[in-house]
PDB file of C-alpha atoms in Angstrom:
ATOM      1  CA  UNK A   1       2.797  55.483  14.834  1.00 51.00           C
ATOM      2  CA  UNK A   2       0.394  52.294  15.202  1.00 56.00           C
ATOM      3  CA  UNK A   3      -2.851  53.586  14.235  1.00 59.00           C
ATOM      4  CA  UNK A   4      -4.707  50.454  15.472  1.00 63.00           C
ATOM      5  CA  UNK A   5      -6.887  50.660  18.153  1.00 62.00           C
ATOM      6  CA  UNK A   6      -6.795  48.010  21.390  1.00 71.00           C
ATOM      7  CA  UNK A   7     -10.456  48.152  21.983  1.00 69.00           C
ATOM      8  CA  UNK A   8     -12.001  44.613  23.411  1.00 73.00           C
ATOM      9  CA  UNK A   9     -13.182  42.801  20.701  1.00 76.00           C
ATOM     10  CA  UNK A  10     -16.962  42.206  21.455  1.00 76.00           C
ATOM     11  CA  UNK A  11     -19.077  39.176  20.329  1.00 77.00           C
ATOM     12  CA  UNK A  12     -22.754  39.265  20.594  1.00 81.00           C
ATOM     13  CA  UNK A  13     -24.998  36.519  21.903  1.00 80.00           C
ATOM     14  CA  UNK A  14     -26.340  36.659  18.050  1.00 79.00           C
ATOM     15  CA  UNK A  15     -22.992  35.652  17.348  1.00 80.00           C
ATOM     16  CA  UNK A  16     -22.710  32.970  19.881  1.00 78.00           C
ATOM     17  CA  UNK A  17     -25.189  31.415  19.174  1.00 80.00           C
ATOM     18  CA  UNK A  18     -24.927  31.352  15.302  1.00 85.00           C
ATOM     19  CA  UNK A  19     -21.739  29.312  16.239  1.00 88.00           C
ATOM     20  CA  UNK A  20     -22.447  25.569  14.927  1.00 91.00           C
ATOM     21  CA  UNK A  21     -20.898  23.806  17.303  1.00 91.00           C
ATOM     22  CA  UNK A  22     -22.850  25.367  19.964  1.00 91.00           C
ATOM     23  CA  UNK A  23     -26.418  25.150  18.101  1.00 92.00           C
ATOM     24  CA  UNK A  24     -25.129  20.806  18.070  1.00 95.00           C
ATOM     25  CA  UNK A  25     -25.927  21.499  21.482  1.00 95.00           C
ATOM     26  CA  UNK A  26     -28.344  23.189  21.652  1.00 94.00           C
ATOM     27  CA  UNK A  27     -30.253  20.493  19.480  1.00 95.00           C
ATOM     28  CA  UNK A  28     -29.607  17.565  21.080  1.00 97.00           C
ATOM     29  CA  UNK A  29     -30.078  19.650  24.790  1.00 97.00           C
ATOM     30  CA  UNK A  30     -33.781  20.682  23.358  1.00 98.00           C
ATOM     31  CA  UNK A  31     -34.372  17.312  21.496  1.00 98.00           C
ATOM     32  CA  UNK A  32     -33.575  15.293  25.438  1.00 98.00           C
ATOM     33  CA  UNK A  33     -35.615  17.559  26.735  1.00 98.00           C
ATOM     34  CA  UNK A  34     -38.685  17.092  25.063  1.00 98.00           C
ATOM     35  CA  UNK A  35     -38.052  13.271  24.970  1.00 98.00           C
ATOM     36  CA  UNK A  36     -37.724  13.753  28.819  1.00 97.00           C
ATOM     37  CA  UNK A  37     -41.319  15.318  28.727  1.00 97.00           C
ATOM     38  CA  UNK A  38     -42.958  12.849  26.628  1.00 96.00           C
ATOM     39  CA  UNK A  39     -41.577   9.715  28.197  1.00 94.00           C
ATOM     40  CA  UNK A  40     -43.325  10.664  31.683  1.00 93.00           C
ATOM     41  CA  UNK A  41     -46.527  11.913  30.324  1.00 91.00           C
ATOM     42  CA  UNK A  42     -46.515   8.310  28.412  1.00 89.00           C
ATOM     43  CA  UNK A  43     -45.247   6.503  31.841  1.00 85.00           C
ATOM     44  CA  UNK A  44     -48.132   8.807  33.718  1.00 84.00           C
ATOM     45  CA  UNK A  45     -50.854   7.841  30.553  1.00 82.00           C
ATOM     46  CA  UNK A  46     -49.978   3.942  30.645  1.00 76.00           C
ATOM     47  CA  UNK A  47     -49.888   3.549  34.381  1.00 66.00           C
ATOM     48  CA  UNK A  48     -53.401   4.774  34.944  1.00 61.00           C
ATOM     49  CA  UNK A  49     -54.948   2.810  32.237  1.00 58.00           C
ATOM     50  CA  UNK A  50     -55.047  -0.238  33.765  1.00 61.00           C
ATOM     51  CA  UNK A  51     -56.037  -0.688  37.683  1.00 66.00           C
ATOM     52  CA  UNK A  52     -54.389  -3.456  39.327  1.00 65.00           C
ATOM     53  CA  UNK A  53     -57.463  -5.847  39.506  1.00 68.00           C
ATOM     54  CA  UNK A  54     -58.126  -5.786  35.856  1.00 76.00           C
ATOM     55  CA  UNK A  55     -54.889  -6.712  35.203  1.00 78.00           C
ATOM     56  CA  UNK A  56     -55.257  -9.788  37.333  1.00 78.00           C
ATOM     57  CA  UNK A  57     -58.138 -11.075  35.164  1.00 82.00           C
ATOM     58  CA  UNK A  58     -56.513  -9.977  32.212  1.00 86.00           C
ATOM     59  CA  UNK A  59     -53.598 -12.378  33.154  1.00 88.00           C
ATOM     60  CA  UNK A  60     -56.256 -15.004  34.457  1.00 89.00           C
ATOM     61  CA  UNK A  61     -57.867 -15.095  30.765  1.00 92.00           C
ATOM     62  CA  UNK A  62     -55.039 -14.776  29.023  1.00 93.00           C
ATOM     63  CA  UNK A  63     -53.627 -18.494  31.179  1.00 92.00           C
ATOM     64  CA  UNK A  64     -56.886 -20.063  30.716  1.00 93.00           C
ATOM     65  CA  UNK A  65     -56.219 -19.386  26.992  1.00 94.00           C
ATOM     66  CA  UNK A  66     -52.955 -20.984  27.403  1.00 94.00           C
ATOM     67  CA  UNK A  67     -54.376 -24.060  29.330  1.00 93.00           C
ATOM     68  CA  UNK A  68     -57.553 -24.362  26.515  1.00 94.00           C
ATOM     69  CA  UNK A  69     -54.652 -24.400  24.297  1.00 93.00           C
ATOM     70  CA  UNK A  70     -52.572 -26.944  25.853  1.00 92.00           C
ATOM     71  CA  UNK A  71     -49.718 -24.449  26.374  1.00 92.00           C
ATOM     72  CA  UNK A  72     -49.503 -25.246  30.039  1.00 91.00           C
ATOM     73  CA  UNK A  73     -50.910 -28.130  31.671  1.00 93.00           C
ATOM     74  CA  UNK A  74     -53.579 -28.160  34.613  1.00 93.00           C
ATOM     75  CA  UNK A  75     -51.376 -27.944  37.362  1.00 93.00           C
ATOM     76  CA  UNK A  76     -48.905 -25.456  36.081  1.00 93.00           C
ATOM     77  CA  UNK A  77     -52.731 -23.257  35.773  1.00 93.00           C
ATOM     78  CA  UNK A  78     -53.258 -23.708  39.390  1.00 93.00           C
ATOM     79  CA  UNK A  79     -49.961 -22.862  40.584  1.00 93.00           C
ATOM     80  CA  UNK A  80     -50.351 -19.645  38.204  1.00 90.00           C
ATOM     81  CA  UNK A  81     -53.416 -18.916  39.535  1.00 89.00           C
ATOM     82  CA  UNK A  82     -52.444 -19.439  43.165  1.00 89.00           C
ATOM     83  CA  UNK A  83     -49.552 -16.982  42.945  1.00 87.00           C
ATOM     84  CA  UNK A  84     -52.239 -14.234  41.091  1.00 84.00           C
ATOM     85  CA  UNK A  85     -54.375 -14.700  43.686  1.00 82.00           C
ATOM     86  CA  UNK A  86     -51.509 -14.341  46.435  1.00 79.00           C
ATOM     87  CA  UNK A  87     -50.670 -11.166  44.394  1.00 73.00           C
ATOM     88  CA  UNK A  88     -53.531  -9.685  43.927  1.00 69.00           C
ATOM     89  CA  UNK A  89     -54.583 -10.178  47.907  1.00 72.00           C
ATOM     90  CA  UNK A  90     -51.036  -8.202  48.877  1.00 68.00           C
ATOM     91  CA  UNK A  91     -51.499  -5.702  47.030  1.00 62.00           C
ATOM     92  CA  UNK A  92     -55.019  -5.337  47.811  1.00 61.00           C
ATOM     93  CA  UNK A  93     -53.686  -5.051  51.633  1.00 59.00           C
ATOM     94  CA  UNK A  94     -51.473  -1.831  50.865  1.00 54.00           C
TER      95      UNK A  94
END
């Protein structure tokens, strides 16, 4: 006679998840997910710093500084500051 048993073989979750293949997973699942989290919060952090009109003087300045330097001439300035203002007036309209 066969004295071995045919009773279902039964794996725990312990088991499962001791598995290394499945903990690769599990790593790289957990690791996206918390770069997930931490790219919005940044996205959220770095969009409110700055409102929309001091950016437009920070870009003024930051031209004028080219133009003092000779990096752009006089009427490539104007044009600059022309479009800035055109911008800065549309968004101002929203």
């Amino acid at each position: 006679m066969n004295t071995t048993s045919s009773a279902p073989i039964q794996i725990g979750l312990w088991d499962l998840v001791s598995h290394p293949a499945l903990q690769a997973i599990l790593g790289v699942l957990i690791l996206m997910a918390v770069s997930f989290v931490a790219f919005q919060s940044l996205a959220k952090l770095r969009g409110s710093t700055k409102s929309e009109g001091e950016l437009a003087d920070l870009l003024q300045k930051n031209f004028e500084e080219m133009r003092s330097e000779g990096d752009i001439s006089e009427a490539e300035f104007r044009k600059i500051s022309a479009s800035l203002t055109v911008v800065a007036s549309s968004r101002n309209d929203r």
